[in-house]
PDB file of C-alpha atoms (C1' of nucleotides) in Angstrom:
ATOM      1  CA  UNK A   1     -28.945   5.978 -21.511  1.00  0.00           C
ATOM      2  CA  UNK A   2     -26.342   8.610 -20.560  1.00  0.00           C
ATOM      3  CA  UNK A   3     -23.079   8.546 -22.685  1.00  0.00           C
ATOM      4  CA  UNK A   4     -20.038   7.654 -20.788  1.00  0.00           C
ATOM      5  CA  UNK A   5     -17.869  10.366 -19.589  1.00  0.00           C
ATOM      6  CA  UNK A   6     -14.544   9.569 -21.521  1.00  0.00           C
ATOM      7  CA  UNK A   7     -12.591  12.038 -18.751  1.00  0.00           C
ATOM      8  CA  UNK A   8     -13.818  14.662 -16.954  1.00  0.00           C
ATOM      9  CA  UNK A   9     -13.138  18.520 -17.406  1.00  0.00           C
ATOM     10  CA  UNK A  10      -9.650  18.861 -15.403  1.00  0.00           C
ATOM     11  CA  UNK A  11      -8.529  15.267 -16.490  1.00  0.00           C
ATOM     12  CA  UNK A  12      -5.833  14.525 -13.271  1.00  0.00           C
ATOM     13  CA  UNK A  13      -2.158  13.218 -15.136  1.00  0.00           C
ATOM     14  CA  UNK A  14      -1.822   9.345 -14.842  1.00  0.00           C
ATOM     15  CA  UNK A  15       1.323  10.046 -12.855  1.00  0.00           C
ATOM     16  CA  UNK A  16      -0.238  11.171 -10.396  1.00  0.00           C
ATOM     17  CA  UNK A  17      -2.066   8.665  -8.914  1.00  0.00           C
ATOM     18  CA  UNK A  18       0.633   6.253  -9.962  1.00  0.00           C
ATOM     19  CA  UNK A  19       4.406   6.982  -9.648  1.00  0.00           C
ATOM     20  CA  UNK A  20       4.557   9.482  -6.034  1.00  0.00           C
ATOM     21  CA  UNK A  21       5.689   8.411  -3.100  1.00  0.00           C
ATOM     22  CA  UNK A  22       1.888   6.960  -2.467  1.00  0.00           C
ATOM     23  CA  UNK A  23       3.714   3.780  -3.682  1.00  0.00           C
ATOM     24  CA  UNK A  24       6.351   3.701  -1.140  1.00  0.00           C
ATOM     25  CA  UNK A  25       3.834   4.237   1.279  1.00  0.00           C
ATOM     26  CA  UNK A  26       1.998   1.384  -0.095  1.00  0.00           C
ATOM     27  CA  UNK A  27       4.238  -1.070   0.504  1.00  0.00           C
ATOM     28  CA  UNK A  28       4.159  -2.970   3.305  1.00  0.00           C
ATOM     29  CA  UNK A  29       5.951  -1.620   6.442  1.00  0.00           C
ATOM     30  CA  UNK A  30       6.707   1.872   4.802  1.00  0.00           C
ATOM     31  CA  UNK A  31       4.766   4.155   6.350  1.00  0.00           C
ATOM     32  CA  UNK A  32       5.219   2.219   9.321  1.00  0.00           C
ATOM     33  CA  UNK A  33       8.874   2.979   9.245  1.00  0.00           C
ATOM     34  CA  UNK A  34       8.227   6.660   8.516  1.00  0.00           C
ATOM     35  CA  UNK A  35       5.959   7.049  11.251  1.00  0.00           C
ATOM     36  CA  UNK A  36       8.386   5.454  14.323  1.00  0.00           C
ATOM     37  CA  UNK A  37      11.419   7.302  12.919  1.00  0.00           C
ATOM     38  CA  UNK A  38       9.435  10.359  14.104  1.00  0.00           C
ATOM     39  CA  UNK A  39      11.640  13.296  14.552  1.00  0.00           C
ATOM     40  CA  UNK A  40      14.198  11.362  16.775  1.00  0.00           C
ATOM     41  CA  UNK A  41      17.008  10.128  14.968  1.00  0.00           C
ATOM     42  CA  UNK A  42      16.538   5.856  15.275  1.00  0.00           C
ATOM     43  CA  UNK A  43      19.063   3.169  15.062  1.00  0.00           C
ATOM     44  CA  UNK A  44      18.404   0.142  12.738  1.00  0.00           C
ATOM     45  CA  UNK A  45      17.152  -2.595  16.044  1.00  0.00           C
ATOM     46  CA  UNK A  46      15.822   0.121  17.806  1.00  0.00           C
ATOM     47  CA  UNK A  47      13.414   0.459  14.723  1.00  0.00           C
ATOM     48  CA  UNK A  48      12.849  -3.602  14.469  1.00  0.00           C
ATOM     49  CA  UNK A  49      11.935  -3.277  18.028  1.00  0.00           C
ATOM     50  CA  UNK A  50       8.897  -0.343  17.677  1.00  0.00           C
ATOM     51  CA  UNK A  51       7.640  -2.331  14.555  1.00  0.00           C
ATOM     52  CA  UNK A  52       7.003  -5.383  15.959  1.00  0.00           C
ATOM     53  CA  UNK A  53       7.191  -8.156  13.687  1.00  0.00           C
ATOM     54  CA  UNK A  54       9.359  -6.620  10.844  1.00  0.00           C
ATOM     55  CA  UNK A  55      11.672  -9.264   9.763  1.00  0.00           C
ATOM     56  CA  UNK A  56      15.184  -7.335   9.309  1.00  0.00           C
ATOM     57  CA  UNK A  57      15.478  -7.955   5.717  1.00  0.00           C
ATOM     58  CA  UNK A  58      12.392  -6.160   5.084  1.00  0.00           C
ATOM     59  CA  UNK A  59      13.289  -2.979   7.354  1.00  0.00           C
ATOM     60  CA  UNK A  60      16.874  -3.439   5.618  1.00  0.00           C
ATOM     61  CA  UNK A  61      15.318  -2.677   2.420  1.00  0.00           C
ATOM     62  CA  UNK A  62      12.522  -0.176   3.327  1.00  0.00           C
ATOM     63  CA  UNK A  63      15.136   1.728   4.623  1.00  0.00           C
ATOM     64  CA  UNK A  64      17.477   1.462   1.432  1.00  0.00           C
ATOM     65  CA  UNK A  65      14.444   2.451  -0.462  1.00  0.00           C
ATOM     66  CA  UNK A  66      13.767   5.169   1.821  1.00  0.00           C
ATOM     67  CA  UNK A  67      17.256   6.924   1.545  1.00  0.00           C
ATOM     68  CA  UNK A  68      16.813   6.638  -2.434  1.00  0.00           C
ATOM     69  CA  UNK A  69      13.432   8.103  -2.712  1.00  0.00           C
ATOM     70  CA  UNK A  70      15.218  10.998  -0.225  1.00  0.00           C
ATOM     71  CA  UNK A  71      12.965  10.259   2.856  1.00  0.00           C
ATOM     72  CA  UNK A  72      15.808   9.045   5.272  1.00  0.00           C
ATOM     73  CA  UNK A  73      19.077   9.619   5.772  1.00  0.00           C
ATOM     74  CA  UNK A  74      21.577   6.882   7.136  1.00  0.00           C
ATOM     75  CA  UNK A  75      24.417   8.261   9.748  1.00  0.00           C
ATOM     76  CA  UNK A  76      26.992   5.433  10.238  1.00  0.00           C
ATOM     77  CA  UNK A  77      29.182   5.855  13.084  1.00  0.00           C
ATOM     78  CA  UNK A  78      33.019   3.779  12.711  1.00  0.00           C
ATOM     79  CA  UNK A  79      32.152   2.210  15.950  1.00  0.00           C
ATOM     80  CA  UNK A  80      32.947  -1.417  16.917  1.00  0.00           C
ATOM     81  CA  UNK A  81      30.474  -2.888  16.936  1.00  0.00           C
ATOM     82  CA  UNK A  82      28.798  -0.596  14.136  1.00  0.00           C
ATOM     83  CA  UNK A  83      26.230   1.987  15.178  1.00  0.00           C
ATOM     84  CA  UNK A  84      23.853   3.509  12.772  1.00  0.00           C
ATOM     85  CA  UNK A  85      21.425   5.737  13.308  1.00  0.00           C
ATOM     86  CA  UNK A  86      18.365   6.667  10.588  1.00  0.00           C
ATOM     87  CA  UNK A  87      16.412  10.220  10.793  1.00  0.00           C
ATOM     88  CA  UNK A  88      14.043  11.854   8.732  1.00  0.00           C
ATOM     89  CA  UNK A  89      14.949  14.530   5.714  1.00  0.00           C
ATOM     90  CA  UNK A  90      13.269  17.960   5.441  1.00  0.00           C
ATOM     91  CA  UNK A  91      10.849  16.154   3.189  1.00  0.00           C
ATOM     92  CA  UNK A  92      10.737  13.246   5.241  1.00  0.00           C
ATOM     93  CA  UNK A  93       9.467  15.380   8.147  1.00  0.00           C
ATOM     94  CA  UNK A  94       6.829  16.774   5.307  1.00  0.00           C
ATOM     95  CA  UNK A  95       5.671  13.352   4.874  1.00  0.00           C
ATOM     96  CA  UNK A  96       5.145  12.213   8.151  1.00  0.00           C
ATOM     97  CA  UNK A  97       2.802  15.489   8.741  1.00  0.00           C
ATOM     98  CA  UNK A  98       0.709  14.332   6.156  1.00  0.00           C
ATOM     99  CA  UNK A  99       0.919  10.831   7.334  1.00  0.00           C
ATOM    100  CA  UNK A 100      -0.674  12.157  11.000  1.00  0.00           C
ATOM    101  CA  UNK A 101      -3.360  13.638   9.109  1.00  0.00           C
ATOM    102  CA  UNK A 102      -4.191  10.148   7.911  1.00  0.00           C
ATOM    103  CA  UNK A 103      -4.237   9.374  10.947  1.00  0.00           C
ATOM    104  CA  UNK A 104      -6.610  11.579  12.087  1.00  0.00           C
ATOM    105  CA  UNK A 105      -8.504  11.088   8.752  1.00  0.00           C
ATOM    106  CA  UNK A 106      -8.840   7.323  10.150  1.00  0.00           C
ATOM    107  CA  UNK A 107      -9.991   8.301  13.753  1.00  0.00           C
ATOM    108  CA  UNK A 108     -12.762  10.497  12.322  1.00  0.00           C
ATOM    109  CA  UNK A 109     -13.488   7.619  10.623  1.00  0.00           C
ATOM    110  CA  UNK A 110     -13.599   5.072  13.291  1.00  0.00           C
ATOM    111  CA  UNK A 111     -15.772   8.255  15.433  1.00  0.00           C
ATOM    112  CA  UNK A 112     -18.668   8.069  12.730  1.00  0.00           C
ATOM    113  CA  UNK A 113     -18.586   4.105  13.099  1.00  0.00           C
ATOM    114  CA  UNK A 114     -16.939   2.645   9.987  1.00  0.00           C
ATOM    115  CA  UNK A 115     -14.549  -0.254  10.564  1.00  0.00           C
ATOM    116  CA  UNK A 116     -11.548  -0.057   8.959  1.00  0.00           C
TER     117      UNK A 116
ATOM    118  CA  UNK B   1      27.897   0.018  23.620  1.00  0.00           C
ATOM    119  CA  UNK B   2      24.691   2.126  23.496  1.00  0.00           C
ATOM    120  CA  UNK B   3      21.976   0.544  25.387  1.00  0.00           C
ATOM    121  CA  UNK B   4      18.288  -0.175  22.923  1.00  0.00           C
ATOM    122  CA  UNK B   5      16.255   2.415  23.438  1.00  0.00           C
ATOM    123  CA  UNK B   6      12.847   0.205  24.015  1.00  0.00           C
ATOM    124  CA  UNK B   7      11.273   3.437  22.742  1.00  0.00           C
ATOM    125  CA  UNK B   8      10.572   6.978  23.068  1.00  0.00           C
ATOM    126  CA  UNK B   9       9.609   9.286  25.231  1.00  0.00           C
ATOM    127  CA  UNK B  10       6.418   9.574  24.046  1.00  0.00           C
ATOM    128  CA  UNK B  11       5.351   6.566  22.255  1.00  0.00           C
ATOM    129  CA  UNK B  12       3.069   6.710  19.310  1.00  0.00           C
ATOM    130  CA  UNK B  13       0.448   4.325  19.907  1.00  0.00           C
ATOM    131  CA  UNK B  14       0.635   1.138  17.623  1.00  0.00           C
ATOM    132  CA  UNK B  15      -2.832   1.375  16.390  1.00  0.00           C
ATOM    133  CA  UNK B  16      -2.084   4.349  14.691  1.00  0.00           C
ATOM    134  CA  UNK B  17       0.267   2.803  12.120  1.00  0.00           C
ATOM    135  CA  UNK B  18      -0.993  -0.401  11.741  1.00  0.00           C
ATOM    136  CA  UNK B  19      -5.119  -0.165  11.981  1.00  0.00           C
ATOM    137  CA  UNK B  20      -5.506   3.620  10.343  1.00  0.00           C
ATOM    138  CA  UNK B  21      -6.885   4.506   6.529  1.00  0.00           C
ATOM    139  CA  UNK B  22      -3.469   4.086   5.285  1.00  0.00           C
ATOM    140  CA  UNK B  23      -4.183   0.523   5.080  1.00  0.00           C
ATOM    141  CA  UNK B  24      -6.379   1.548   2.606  1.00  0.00           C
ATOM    142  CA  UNK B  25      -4.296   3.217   0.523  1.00  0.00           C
ATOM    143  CA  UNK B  26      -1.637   0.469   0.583  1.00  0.00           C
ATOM    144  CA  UNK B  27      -3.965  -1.978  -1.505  1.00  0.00           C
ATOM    145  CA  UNK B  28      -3.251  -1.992  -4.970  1.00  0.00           C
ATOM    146  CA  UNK B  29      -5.740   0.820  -6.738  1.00  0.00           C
ATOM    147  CA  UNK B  30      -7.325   2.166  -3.655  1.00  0.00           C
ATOM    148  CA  UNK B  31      -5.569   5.295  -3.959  1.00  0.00           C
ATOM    149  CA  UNK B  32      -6.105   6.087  -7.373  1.00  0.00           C
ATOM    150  CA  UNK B  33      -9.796   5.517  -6.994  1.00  0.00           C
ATOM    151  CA  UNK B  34      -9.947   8.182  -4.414  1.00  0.00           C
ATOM    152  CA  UNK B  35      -7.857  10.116  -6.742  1.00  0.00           C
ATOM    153  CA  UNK B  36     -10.141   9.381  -9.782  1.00  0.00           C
ATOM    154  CA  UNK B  37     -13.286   9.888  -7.900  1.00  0.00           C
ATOM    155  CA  UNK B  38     -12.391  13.663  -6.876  1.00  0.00           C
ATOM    156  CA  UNK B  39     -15.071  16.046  -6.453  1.00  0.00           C
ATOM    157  CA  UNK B  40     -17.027  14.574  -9.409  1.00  0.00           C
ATOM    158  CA  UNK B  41     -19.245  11.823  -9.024  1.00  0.00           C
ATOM    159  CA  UNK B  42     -18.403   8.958 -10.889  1.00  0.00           C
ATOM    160  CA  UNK B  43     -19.884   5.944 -12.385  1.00  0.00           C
ATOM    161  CA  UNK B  44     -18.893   2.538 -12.436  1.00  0.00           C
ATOM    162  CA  UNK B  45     -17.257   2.142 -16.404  1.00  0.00           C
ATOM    163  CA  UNK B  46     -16.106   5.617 -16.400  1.00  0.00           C
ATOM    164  CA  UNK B  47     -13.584   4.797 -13.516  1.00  0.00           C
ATOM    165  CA  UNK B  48     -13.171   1.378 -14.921  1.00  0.00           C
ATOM    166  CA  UNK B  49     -12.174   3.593 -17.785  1.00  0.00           C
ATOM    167  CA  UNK B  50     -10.115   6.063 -15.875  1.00  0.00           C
ATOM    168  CA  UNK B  51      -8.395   3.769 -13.713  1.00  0.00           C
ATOM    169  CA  UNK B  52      -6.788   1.597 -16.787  1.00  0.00           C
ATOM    170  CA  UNK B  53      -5.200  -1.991 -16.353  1.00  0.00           C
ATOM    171  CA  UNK B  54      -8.023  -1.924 -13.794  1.00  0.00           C
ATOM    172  CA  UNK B  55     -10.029  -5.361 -13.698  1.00  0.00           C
ATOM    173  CA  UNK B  56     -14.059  -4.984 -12.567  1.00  0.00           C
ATOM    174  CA  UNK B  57     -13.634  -7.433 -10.007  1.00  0.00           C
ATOM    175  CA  UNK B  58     -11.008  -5.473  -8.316  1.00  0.00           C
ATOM    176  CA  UNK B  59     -12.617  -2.255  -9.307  1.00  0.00           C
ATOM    177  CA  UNK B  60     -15.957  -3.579  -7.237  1.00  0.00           C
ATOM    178  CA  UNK B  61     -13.870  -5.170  -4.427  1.00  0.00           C
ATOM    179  CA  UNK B  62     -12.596  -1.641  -3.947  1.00  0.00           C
ATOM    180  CA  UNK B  63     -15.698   0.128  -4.636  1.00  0.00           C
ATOM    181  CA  UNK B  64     -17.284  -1.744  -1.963  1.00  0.00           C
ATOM    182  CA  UNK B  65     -14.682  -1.667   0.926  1.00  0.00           C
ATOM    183  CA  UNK B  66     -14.626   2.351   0.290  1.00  0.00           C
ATOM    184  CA  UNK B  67     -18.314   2.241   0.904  1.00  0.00           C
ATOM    185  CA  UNK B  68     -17.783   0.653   3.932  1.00  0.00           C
ATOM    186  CA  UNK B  69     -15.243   2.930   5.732  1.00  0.00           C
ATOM    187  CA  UNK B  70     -17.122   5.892   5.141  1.00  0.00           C
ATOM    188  CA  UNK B  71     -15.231   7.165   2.554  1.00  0.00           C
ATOM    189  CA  UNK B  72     -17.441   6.844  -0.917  1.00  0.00           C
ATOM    190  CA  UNK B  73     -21.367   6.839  -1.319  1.00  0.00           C
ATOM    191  CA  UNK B  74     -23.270   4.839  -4.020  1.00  0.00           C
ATOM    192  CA  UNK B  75     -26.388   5.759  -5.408  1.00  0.00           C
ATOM    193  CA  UNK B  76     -28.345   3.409  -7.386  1.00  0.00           C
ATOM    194  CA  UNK B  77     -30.926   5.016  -9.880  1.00  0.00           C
ATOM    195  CA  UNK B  78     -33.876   2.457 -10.478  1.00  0.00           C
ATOM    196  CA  UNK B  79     -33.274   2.531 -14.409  1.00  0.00           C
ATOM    197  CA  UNK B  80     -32.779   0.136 -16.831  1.00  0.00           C
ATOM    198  CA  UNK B  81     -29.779  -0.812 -17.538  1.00  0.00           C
ATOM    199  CA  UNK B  82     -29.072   0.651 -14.119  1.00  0.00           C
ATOM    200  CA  UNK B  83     -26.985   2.972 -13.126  1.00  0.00           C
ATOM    201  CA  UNK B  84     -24.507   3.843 -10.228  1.00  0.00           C
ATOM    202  CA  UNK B  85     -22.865   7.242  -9.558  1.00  0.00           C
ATOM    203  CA  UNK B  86     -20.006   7.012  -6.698  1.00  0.00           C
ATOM    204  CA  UNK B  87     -19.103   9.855  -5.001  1.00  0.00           C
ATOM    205  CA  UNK B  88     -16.272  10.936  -1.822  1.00  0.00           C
ATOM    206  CA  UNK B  89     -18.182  11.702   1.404  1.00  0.00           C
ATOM    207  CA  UNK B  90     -16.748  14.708   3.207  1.00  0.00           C
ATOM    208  CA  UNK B  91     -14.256  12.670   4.799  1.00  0.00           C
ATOM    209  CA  UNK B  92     -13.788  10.993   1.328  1.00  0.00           C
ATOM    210  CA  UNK B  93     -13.077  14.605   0.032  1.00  0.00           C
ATOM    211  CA  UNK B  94     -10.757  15.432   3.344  1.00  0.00           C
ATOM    212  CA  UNK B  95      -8.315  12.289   1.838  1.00  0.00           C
ATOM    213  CA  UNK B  96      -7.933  13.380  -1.187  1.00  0.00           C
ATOM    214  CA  UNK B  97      -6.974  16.513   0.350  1.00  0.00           C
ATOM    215  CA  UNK B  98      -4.270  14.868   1.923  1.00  0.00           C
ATOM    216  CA  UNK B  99      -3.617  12.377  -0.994  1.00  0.00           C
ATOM    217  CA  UNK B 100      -3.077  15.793  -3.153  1.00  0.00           C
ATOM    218  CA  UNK B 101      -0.070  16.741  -0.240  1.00  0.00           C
ATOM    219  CA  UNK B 102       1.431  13.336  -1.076  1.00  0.00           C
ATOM    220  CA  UNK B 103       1.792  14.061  -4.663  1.00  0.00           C
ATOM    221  CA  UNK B 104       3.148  17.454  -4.386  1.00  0.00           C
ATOM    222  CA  UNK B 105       5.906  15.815  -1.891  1.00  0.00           C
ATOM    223  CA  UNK B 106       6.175  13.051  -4.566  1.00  0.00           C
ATOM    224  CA  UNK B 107       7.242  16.185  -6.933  1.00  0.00           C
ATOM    225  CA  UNK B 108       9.561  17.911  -4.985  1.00  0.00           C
ATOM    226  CA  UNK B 109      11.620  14.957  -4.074  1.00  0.00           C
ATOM    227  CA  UNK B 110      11.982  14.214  -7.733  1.00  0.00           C
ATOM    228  CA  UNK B 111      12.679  17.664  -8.223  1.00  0.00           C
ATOM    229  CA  UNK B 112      15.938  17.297  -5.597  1.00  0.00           C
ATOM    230  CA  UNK B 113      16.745  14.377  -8.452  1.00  0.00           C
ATOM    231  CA  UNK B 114      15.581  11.529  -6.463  1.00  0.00           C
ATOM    232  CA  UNK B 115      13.960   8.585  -7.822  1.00  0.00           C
ATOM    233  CA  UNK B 116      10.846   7.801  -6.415  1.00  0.00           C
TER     234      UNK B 116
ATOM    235  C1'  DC C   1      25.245  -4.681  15.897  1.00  0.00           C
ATOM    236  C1'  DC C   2      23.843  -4.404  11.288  1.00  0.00           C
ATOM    237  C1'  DG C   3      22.826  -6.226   7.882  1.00  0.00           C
ATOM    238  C1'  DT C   4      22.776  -9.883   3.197  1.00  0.00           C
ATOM    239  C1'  DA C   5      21.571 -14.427   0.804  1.00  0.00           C
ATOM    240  C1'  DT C   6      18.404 -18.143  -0.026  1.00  0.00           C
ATOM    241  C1'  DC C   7      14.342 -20.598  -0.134  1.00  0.00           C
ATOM    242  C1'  DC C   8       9.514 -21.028  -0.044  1.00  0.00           C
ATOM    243  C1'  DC C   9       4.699 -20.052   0.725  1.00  0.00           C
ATOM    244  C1'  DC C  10       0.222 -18.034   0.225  1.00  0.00           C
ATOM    245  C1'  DG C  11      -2.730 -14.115  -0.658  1.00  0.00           C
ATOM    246  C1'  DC C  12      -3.571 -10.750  -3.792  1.00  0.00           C
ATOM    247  C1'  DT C  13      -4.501  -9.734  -8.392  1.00  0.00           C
ATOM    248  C1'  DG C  14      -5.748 -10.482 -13.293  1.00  0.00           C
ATOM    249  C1'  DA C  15      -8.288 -13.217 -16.813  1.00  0.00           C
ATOM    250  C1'  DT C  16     -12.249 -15.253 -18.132  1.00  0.00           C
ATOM    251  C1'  DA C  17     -16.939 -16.428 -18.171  1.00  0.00           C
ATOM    252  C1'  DC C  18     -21.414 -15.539 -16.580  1.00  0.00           C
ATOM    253  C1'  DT C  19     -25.906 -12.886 -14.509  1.00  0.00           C
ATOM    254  C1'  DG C  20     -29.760  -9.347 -13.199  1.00  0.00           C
TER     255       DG C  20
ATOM    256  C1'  DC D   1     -24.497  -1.313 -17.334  1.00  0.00           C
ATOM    257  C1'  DA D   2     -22.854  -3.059 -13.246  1.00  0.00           C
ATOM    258  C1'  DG D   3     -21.385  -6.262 -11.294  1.00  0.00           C
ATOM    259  C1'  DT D   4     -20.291 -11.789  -9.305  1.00  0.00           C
ATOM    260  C1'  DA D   5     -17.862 -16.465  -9.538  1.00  0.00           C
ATOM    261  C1'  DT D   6     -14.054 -19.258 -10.272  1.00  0.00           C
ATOM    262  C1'  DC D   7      -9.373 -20.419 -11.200  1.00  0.00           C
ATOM    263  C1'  DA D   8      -4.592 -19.899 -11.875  1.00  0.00           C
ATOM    264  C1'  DG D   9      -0.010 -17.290 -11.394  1.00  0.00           C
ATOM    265  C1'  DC D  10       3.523 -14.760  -9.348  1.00  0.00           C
ATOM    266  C1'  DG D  11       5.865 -12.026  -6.494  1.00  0.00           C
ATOM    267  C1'  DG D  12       6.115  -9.703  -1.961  1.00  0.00           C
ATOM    268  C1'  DG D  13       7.321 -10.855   2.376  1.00  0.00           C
ATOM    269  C1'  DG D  14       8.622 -14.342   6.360  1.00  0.00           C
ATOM    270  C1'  DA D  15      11.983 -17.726   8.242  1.00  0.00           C
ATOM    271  C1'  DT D  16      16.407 -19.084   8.498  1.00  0.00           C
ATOM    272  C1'  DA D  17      21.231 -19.081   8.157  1.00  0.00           C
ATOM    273  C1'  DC D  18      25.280 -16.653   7.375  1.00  0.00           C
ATOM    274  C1'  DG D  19      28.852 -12.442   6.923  1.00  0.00           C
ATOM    275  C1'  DG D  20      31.584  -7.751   8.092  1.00  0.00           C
TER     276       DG D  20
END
DNA sequence: CCGTATCCCCGCTGATACTG
DNA sequence: CAGTATCAGCGGGGATACGG
C-alpha cells in the first residue's frame, strides 16, 4: 500500500490557485467581457450587444468589478445623453493575451477530438 | 448621438468565448486541480487532500470531465485496494502553462494595490 | 444612454451514506 | 482506496421595472 503523499516537493501556495484573477475569470460573463473589449475602446450597449444575452445588470457589475481588480478602465464623457466608453489597462491587455492562448489551448483540443 | 457600433472590424468569432476551455476553468475547482496536478502525477486522496474544502463527489465529477477533454489521463493499477494516479496530458501541461501567466498577472495587479 | 433596485428561480455544490 | 447515489440549501444570475 503506498503512503499518501501529504504534499509534494515544491508544495504550490494555496493562494495561488485560489485568490488571482482566475476567479474573476470564473465568473460568469468575465472573460467574456475581457475578450470583446479587445483593444478597441467599447461603450457599455455596444458591449451588451457583442455578448449576446448579458442582462445589463450583470455587465454593470462585471464591469465595476473589472475596474476594481484594475482590468478596465471607465472613460465617461459629460454628454447628454451620457456616453461611456470601457478599454482595457496595460494589464488588461496582458490578460486577454493569455486568454487567446486559451483559446487556442481549446482548439487544439477540439483538433485531437475531445468535446468540450 | 453616436451611432451602436454592431461590432468591429474584425469580429472575434462567438465560439471562441463561449464554447473554449475557459469554461472549464470557470467551474468551481477545475482550476486548482490543474494547478494541483502539475507535472506530478497525482492520486485520487492526495488531491482530495491538496485541494481542501474539496468534496469526492465534486473531486470525481471534475476528475472525470478533465479526462474527457483531453486534458488529464487516469491510470488504474489492478491492485488491491486499487489505485489511480492522474496525470496532465501535454495539452494538460500547456494550461497550466498558461494558468501559471494568470497568477503572475493576479500578482502584479495586487502589486499596483488593487484588490483582486 | 447608462445604469440601479427588487424579486425569484434553479443548478451547482456540499453533506452524508453507501459500494467494489 | 476510490469512488457513486441521493438529498437539501443557497446564492449567482435572469427578468422586470424604475432612475439620472
Amino acid at each position: 500500500m503506498v503512503p499518501l503523499r501529504k504534499n509534494r516537493a515544491e508544495p504550490p501556495p494555496r493562494e495561488c490557485a485560489l485568490s488571482n484573477c482566475i476567479n474573476f475569470l470564473s465568473k460568469t460573463w468575465a472573460a467574456s467581457v475581457v475578450w470583446y473589449l479587445g483593444e478597441t475602446p467599447r461603450r457599455f450597449n455596444e458591449l451588451k450587444y457583442d455578448l449576446e444575452g448579458i442582462s445589463a445588470k450583470m455587465l454593470a457589475v462585471r464591469l465595476k468589478e473589472l475596474q476594481e481588480a484594475g482590468i478596465v478602465l471607465r472613460h465617461e464623457r459629460p454628454t447628454s445623453p451620457p456616453t461611456v466608453e470601457y478599454e482595457l489597462t496595460a494589464l488588461g491587455c496582458e490578460l486577454l493575451l493569455t486568454l487567446r492562448q486559451f483559446v487556442n489551448i481549446g482548439h487544439k483540443l477540439k483538433a485531437e477530438g475531445h468535446a468540450l
